[in-house]
Amino acid sequence: PELVRFFSAQLESLSTSGGPESALALLLQRHVPDLVDGGIGSAAFHPTIHIGYGLMQDSDGEFIVSSRDVVDGLAYMVFSCRHPVGGRSSAEIAESMVKELALNSDVPQWKWESGIPDLSDALLSIVSDIHTDKGMRDFIRQSTELGFGRRMTATGDHCHDFLDRYTEKTLKSLHARFTAVNGLAGKKPPSFITFAMKAIIDGIIALYANSSVADDFFILHGVTSSWALRRMLYYFDSVVVQVQILVAYLKAIFSTYVTQGMPALVGKQRPVDSLPSWNDIIKKAVDSGNEEHVFKLVYTCHEAEKVYGSPSSQLYKRTAAQKMGFLPWPAV
């Protein structure tokens, strides 16, 4: 309650200089950069989910904000934040990456005229490298007796060099892909941050859909938090802070994957002759009862297809159909 009161008072004081959305932007800009290390993936990503879903956005880019959800999310992030011991901060890595890749400040946009294909392989290739990393295998064997929360903390504390290395590798890979796409007529996305965010969303959805652990509960939270993060990034206009948030988030995703035992990927989703309609998928989700994880997963996939279009892989609808039992999980 004290944290909620603190952030509520902060928001009220900021509201005197502009409207509610402007005040929320200032509140997030003031506090989120100090919290992302150890906070963005804390409590199974729930603080990030709270904040992002408080910044509701339809597929046309219009925001419907809930100040209370954002305040609750920030309070939750402070309460659950546990800064890792050792390693470089996300800000340090971001500053280095922005300089090395010569990134410029740009307000993230959520659509581009010509659709970009499924970008999930960019992140999945990194996950495959992590899966075969001998050092991480040794760490997993030593930490099997710990519960999820303690394993997550141990990963952040003892594997920071590993997390930093794979996070930097991911950003460099995404930038190379972005540069290549920029050279294609009619395929240019508005900014690197926009491109990177889509690639991360695609990759996490594909990781969830193709993991040898079917319907992994914690990777599912990665899916729903990725859509929340996409919303949150809109409120930051500094490219260094934007990249800092992506760095912290990628490290949290990789930590979650390691904490879950680094399950193997079982290949691409199987070809199917036809998929159910979105109406059928959504109806089954609603009929499943008051299960918020079902709703958020289907909502994320549905919104991703509305914003990004349907790639030839049909990644978004196929994953939602798997979750709702219309298709088998590849691992089954």
Short mmCIF file of C-alpha atoms in Angstrom, two decimals:
data_model
loop_
_atom_site.label_atom_id
_atom_site.label_comp_id
_atom_site.label_asym_id
_atom_site.label_seq_id
_atom_site.Cartn_x
_atom_site.Cartn_y
_atom_site.Cartn_z
CA PRO A 1 0.00 0.00 0.00
CA GLU A 2 2.82 2.45 0.78
CA LEU A 3 4.36 1.97 -2.66
CA VAL A 4 0.99 2.45 -4.36
CA ARG A 5 0.46 5.67 -2.40
CA PHE A 6 3.96 6.85 -3.34
CA PHE A 7 3.49 6.35 -7.08
CA SER A 8 -0.06 7.71 -6.96
CA ALA A 9 1.25 10.90 -5.36
CA GLN A 10 4.01 11.10 -7.94
CA LEU A 11 1.48 10.74 -10.75
CA GLU A 12 -0.78 13.40 -9.26
CA SER A 13 2.10 15.87 -8.98
CA LEU A 14 3.06 15.23 -12.60
CA SER A 15 -0.51 15.62 -13.84
CA THR A 16 -0.41 19.37 -13.23
CA SER A 17 1.80 19.86 -16.28
CA GLY A 18 -0.31 17.94 -18.81
CA GLY A 19 -2.94 15.29 -19.44
CA PRO A 20 -3.01 11.78 -17.95
CA GLU A 21 -1.02 10.18 -20.76
CA SER A 22 1.70 12.83 -20.50
CA ALA A 23 1.87 12.32 -16.73
CA LEU A 24 2.16 8.55 -17.15
CA ALA A 25 4.99 9.02 -19.64
CA LEU A 26 6.88 11.21 -17.17
CA LEU A 27 6.26 8.73 -14.35
CA LEU A 28 7.58 5.81 -16.41
CA GLN A 29 10.57 7.79 -17.68
CA ARG A 30 11.45 8.77 -14.12
CA HIS A 31 11.36 5.31 -12.55
CA VAL A 32 11.48 2.42 -15.05
CA PRO A 33 15.16 2.78 -16.08
CA ASP A 34 16.22 2.35 -12.45
CA LEU A 35 14.06 -0.74 -12.01
CA VAL A 36 14.53 -2.83 -15.15
CA ASP A 37 17.62 -4.64 -13.88
CA GLY A 38 16.09 -7.22 -11.58
CA GLY A 39 12.57 -5.83 -11.99
CA ILE A 40 11.43 -6.29 -15.57
CA GLY A 41 11.30 -10.09 -15.29
CA SER A 42 10.56 -10.32 -11.57
CA ALA A 43 7.53 -12.21 -10.25
CA ALA A 44 7.16 -14.07 -13.57
CA PHE A 45 7.01 -10.76 -15.49
CA HIS A 46 3.80 -9.71 -13.72
CA PRO A 47 4.92 -6.12 -12.93
CA THR A 48 5.73 -5.56 -16.60
CA ILE A 49 2.41 -7.12 -17.59
CA HIS A 50 0.55 -4.85 -15.17
CA ILE A 51 2.20 -1.73 -16.57
CA GLY A 52 1.81 -2.69 -20.21
CA TYR A 53 -1.81 -3.73 -19.93
CA GLY A 54 -2.50 -0.45 -18.17
CA LEU A 55 -1.48 1.18 -21.44
CA MET A 56 -4.15 -0.48 -23.55
CA GLN A 57 -3.73 0.06 -27.26
CA ASP A 58 -5.87 -1.01 -30.16
CA SER A 59 -4.51 -2.07 -33.54
CA ASP A 60 -4.81 1.50 -34.85
CA GLY A 61 -2.37 2.73 -32.21
CA GLU A 62 -4.92 4.50 -29.99
CA PHE A 63 -4.22 4.28 -26.25
CA ILE A 64 -6.80 3.69 -23.52
CA VAL A 65 -4.81 4.14 -20.34
CA SER A 66 -5.50 2.87 -16.82
CA SER A 67 -3.42 4.92 -14.41
CA ARG A 68 -4.19 2.56 -11.52
CA ASP A 69 -2.80 -0.46 -13.38
CA VAL A 70 0.39 1.42 -14.20
CA VAL A 71 0.79 2.59 -10.60
CA ASP A 72 0.14 -0.94 -9.32
CA GLY A 73 2.67 -2.33 -11.80
CA LEU A 74 5.38 0.09 -10.70
CA ALA A 75 4.71 -0.68 -7.04
CA TYR A 76 4.84 -4.40 -7.81
CA MET A 77 8.12 -3.94 -9.70
CA VAL A 78 9.74 -2.16 -6.75
CA PHE A 79 8.44 -4.76 -4.30
CA SER A 80 9.67 -7.73 -6.34
CA CYS A 81 12.84 -6.20 -7.81
CA ARG A 82 16.04 -8.00 -6.93
CA HIS A 83 19.07 -6.42 -8.60
CA PRO A 84 21.53 -9.08 -9.76
CA VAL A 85 24.96 -9.25 -8.14
CA GLY A 86 27.80 -8.52 -10.55
CA GLY A 87 27.84 -8.11 -14.29
CA ARG A 88 27.25 -5.02 -16.37
CA SER A 89 24.07 -3.01 -16.01
CA SER A 90 21.55 -2.88 -18.84
CA ALA A 91 22.36 0.84 -19.20
CA GLU A 92 26.06 0.10 -19.75
CA ILE A 93 25.31 -2.53 -22.38
CA ALA A 94 22.76 -0.25 -24.06
CA GLU A 95 25.20 2.65 -24.32
CA SER A 96 27.78 0.33 -25.87
CA MET A 97 25.27 -1.16 -28.35
CA VAL A 98 23.85 2.21 -29.40
CA LYS A 99 27.36 3.46 -30.14
CA GLU A 100 28.52 0.28 -31.91
CA LEU A 101 25.37 -0.04 -34.05
CA ALA A 102 25.03 3.73 -34.59
CA LEU A 103 21.39 3.77 -33.51
CA ASN A 104 19.39 6.99 -33.57
CA SER A 105 16.52 8.09 -31.35
CA ASP A 106 13.15 7.35 -32.89
CA VAL A 107 9.63 7.00 -31.52
CA PRO A 108 8.65 3.33 -32.00
CA GLN A 109 5.87 2.79 -34.52
CA TRP A 110 3.68 -0.27 -34.55
CA LYS A 111 2.85 -0.78 -38.21
CA TRP A 112 4.51 -0.48 -41.57
CA GLU A 113 2.79 -0.53 -44.93
CA SER A 114 4.33 -3.71 -46.31
CA GLY A 115 4.30 -6.67 -43.98
CA ILE A 116 7.50 -8.17 -42.59
CA PRO A 117 7.59 -11.99 -42.43
CA ASP A 118 7.81 -14.19 -39.36
CA LEU A 119 11.03 -13.08 -37.60
CA SER A 120 11.04 -15.77 -34.92
CA ASP A 121 14.16 -17.52 -36.21
CA ALA A 122 16.31 -14.57 -35.07
CA LEU A 123 15.62 -15.30 -31.40
CA LEU A 124 15.24 -19.07 -31.80
CA SER A 125 18.77 -19.35 -33.20
CA ILE A 126 20.10 -17.70 -30.02
CA VAL A 127 17.99 -20.02 -27.86
CA SER A 128 19.42 -23.00 -29.74
CA ASP A 129 22.94 -21.76 -28.94
CA ILE A 130 22.02 -21.40 -25.27
CA HIS A 131 20.55 -24.91 -25.25
CA THR A 132 23.89 -26.39 -26.33
CA ASP A 133 26.06 -24.22 -24.06
CA LYS A 134 28.05 -26.65 -21.89
CA GLY A 135 28.67 -24.10 -19.14
CA MET A 136 24.97 -23.52 -18.74
CA ARG A 137 24.29 -27.26 -18.74
CA ASP A 138 26.69 -27.61 -15.81
CA PHE A 139 24.95 -24.75 -13.99
CA ILE A 140 21.51 -26.34 -14.52
CA ARG A 141 22.69 -29.64 -13.05
CA GLN A 142 23.92 -27.84 -9.93
CA SER A 143 20.71 -25.89 -9.34
CA THR A 144 17.98 -28.49 -9.88
CA GLU A 145 17.10 -28.62 -6.18
CA LEU A 146 16.15 -24.95 -6.04
CA GLY A 147 12.64 -23.63 -6.66
CA PHE A 148 11.86 -21.39 -9.63
CA GLY A 149 12.36 -18.07 -7.82
CA ARG A 150 15.70 -19.05 -6.28
CA ARG A 151 16.92 -20.56 -9.57
CA MET A 152 15.99 -17.34 -11.37
CA THR A 153 17.95 -15.30 -8.83
CA ALA A 154 20.92 -17.67 -9.01
CA THR A 155 20.95 -17.43 -12.80
CA GLY A 156 21.09 -13.65 -12.66
CA ASP A 157 23.82 -13.64 -10.02
CA HIS A 158 26.09 -16.37 -11.36
CA CYS A 159 25.54 -16.30 -15.11
CA HIS A 160 25.72 -12.58 -15.84
CA ASP A 161 28.62 -12.89 -18.30
CA PHE A 162 26.67 -15.54 -20.20
CA LEU A 163 23.48 -13.43 -20.19
CA ASP A 164 25.35 -10.32 -21.31
CA ARG A 165 27.07 -12.19 -24.14
CA TYR A 166 23.91 -13.71 -25.58
CA THR A 167 21.95 -10.47 -25.20
CA GLU A 168 24.58 -8.53 -27.15
CA LYS A 169 24.66 -11.30 -29.76
CA THR A 170 20.89 -11.04 -30.12
CA LEU A 171 20.93 -7.28 -30.66
CA LYS A 172 23.72 -7.50 -33.21
CA SER A 173 21.89 -10.26 -35.07
CA LEU A 174 18.66 -8.27 -35.09
CA HIS A 175 20.47 -5.18 -36.35
CA ALA A 176 22.01 -7.16 -39.21
CA ARG A 177 18.54 -8.41 -40.15
CA PHE A 178 17.13 -4.90 -39.86
CA THR A 179 19.83 -3.51 -42.14
CA ALA A 180 19.11 -6.23 -44.71
CA VAL A 181 15.36 -5.59 -44.61
CA ASN A 182 15.96 -1.86 -44.98
CA GLY A 183 17.52 -2.61 -48.36
CA LEU A 184 14.33 -4.20 -49.71
CA ALA A 185 11.99 -1.87 -51.56
CA GLY A 186 8.68 -1.46 -49.78
CA LYS A 187 9.75 -3.48 -46.75
CA LYS A 188 11.33 -0.80 -44.60
CA PRO A 189 10.08 -0.77 -40.97
CA PRO A 190 9.92 2.62 -39.25
CA SER A 191 12.77 2.04 -36.77
CA PHE A 192 15.16 -0.54 -35.39
CA ILE A 193 13.28 -0.61 -32.08
CA THR A 194 10.03 -1.41 -33.93
CA PHE A 195 11.75 -4.18 -35.88
CA ALA A 196 13.51 -5.60 -32.81
CA MET A 197 10.31 -5.64 -30.78
CA LYS A 198 8.47 -7.61 -33.47
CA ALA A 199 11.34 -10.08 -33.72
CA ILE A 200 11.34 -10.56 -29.94
CA ILE A 201 7.56 -11.05 -29.85
CA ASP A 202 7.73 -13.54 -32.73
CA GLY A 203 10.62 -15.38 -31.13
CA ILE A 204 9.00 -15.74 -27.72
CA ILE A 205 5.71 -16.91 -29.23
CA ALA A 206 7.61 -19.50 -31.30
CA LEU A 207 9.66 -20.59 -28.26
CA TYR A 208 6.44 -21.15 -26.33
CA ALA A 209 4.81 -22.99 -29.25
CA ASN A 210 7.80 -25.20 -30.13
CA SER A 211 9.29 -26.03 -26.73
CA SER A 212 9.65 -29.68 -25.80
CA VAL A 213 7.83 -28.66 -22.60
CA ALA A 214 4.29 -28.17 -23.87
CA ASP A 215 2.44 -25.07 -22.64
CA ASP A 216 5.30 -23.95 -20.37
CA PHE A 217 3.71 -21.71 -17.74
CA PHE A 218 6.66 -19.35 -17.33
CA ILE A 219 7.43 -18.99 -21.05
CA LEU A 220 3.71 -18.21 -21.49
CA HIS A 221 4.30 -15.19 -19.24
CA GLY A 222 7.11 -14.23 -21.57
CA VAL A 223 4.60 -14.13 -24.42
CA THR A 224 2.09 -11.93 -22.63
CA SER A 225 4.81 -9.68 -21.18
CA SER A 226 6.32 -9.12 -24.64
CA TRP A 227 3.10 -7.50 -25.80
CA ALA A 228 3.00 -5.40 -22.63
CA LEU A 229 6.61 -4.33 -23.20
CA ARG A 230 5.77 -3.23 -26.72
CA ARG A 231 3.22 -0.81 -25.28
CA MET A 232 5.54 0.47 -22.60
CA LEU A 233 8.37 1.26 -25.03
CA TYR A 234 6.18 3.86 -26.73
CA TYR A 235 6.60 6.13 -23.71
CA PHE A 236 10.38 6.45 -24.01
CA ASP A 237 12.00 8.71 -26.61
CA SER A 238 15.67 8.08 -25.78
CA VAL A 239 17.14 5.30 -27.90
CA VAL A 240 19.60 4.47 -25.10
CA VAL A 241 16.71 3.91 -22.67
CA GLN A 242 14.74 1.97 -25.29
CA VAL A 243 17.71 -0.35 -25.86
CA GLN A 244 18.34 -0.53 -22.10
CA ILE A 245 14.80 -1.84 -21.59
CA LEU A 246 15.24 -4.38 -24.39
CA VAL A 247 18.57 -5.52 -22.90
CA ALA A 248 17.05 -6.06 -19.46
CA TYR A 249 14.07 -7.84 -20.97
CA LEU A 250 16.15 -10.19 -23.12
CA LYS A 251 18.31 -11.07 -20.12
CA ALA A 252 15.13 -11.87 -18.16
CA ILE A 253 13.79 -14.05 -21.00
CA PHE A 254 17.07 -15.94 -21.27
CA SER A 255 17.17 -16.32 -17.48
CA THR A 256 13.66 -17.78 -17.56
CA TYR A 257 14.64 -20.23 -20.30
CA VAL A 258 17.69 -21.35 -18.32
CA THR A 259 15.69 -21.55 -15.09
CA GLN A 260 13.20 -23.83 -16.83
CA GLY A 261 15.99 -26.26 -17.67
CA MET A 262 16.69 -25.04 -21.22
CA PRO A 263 14.11 -27.31 -22.91
CA ALA A 264 14.90 -28.38 -26.45
CA LEU A 265 13.07 -26.92 -29.42
CA VAL A 266 11.18 -29.59 -31.32
CA GLY A 267 11.18 -27.89 -34.69
CA LYS A 268 8.66 -25.80 -36.53
CA GLN A 269 4.96 -26.24 -35.94
CA ARG A 270 3.51 -29.01 -38.08
CA PRO A 271 1.80 -28.11 -41.36
CA VAL A 272 -1.98 -28.18 -41.20
CA ASP A 273 -4.57 -28.06 -43.94
CA SER A 274 -6.71 -25.48 -42.18
CA LEU A 275 -6.91 -23.50 -38.98
CA PRO A 276 -9.99 -22.55 -36.95
CA SER A 277 -11.27 -19.01 -37.30
CA TRP A 278 -10.31 -16.39 -34.77
CA ASN A 279 -13.97 -16.27 -33.74
CA ASP A 280 -13.85 -19.98 -32.86
CA ILE A 281 -10.55 -19.61 -30.99
CA ILE A 282 -11.76 -16.61 -29.00
CA LYS A 283 -15.13 -18.24 -28.22
CA LYS A 284 -13.38 -21.33 -26.83
CA ALA A 285 -11.11 -19.11 -24.74
CA VAL A 286 -14.12 -17.27 -23.30
CA ASP A 287 -15.97 -20.54 -22.69
CA SER A 288 -12.95 -21.99 -20.87
CA GLY A 289 -13.86 -20.04 -17.75
CA ASN A 290 -12.22 -17.24 -15.84
CA GLU A 291 -8.64 -18.19 -16.72
CA GLU A 292 -6.63 -15.03 -17.30
CA HIS A 293 -3.60 -16.83 -18.73
CA VAL A 294 -5.74 -18.28 -21.53
CA PHE A 295 -7.27 -14.88 -22.29
CA LYS A 296 -3.93 -13.06 -22.38
CA LEU A 297 -2.22 -15.64 -24.58
CA VAL A 298 -5.03 -15.64 -27.13
CA TYR A 299 -5.33 -11.85 -26.92
CA THR A 300 -1.59 -11.38 -27.54
CA CYS A 301 -1.59 -13.65 -30.58
CA HIS A 302 -4.77 -12.07 -31.97
CA GLU A 303 -3.47 -8.52 -31.53
CA ALA A 304 -0.10 -9.46 -33.05
CA GLU A 305 -1.82 -10.67 -36.19
CA LYS A 306 -3.98 -7.52 -36.34
CA VAL A 307 -0.91 -5.31 -36.08
CA TYR A 308 1.70 -7.28 -38.03
CA GLY A 309 -0.49 -9.28 -40.42
CA SER A 310 -0.48 -13.04 -40.83
CA PRO A 311 2.92 -14.42 -41.91
CA SER A 312 3.04 -17.49 -44.14
CA SER A 313 3.90 -19.54 -41.06
CA GLN A 314 0.59 -18.40 -39.46
CA LEU A 315 2.58 -18.19 -36.23
CA TYR A 316 0.05 -16.21 -34.23
CA LYS A 317 -3.14 -18.10 -35.07
CA ARG A 318 -1.41 -21.50 -34.91
CA THR A 319 -0.08 -20.81 -31.43
CA ALA A 320 -3.47 -19.63 -30.17
CA ALA A 321 -5.08 -22.71 -31.75
CA GLN A 322 -2.56 -24.94 -29.96
CA LYS A 323 -3.29 -23.29 -26.63
CA MET A 324 -7.03 -23.84 -27.10
CA GLY A 325 -6.65 -27.50 -28.10
CA PHE A 326 -7.50 -27.19 -31.79
CA LEU A 327 -4.00 -28.42 -32.66
CA PRO A 328 -1.62 -30.72 -30.82
CA TRP A 329 1.54 -29.38 -29.24
CA PRO A 330 4.64 -30.38 -31.27
CA ALA A 331 6.07 -32.01 -28.16
CA VAL A 332 3.08 -34.32 -27.77
#
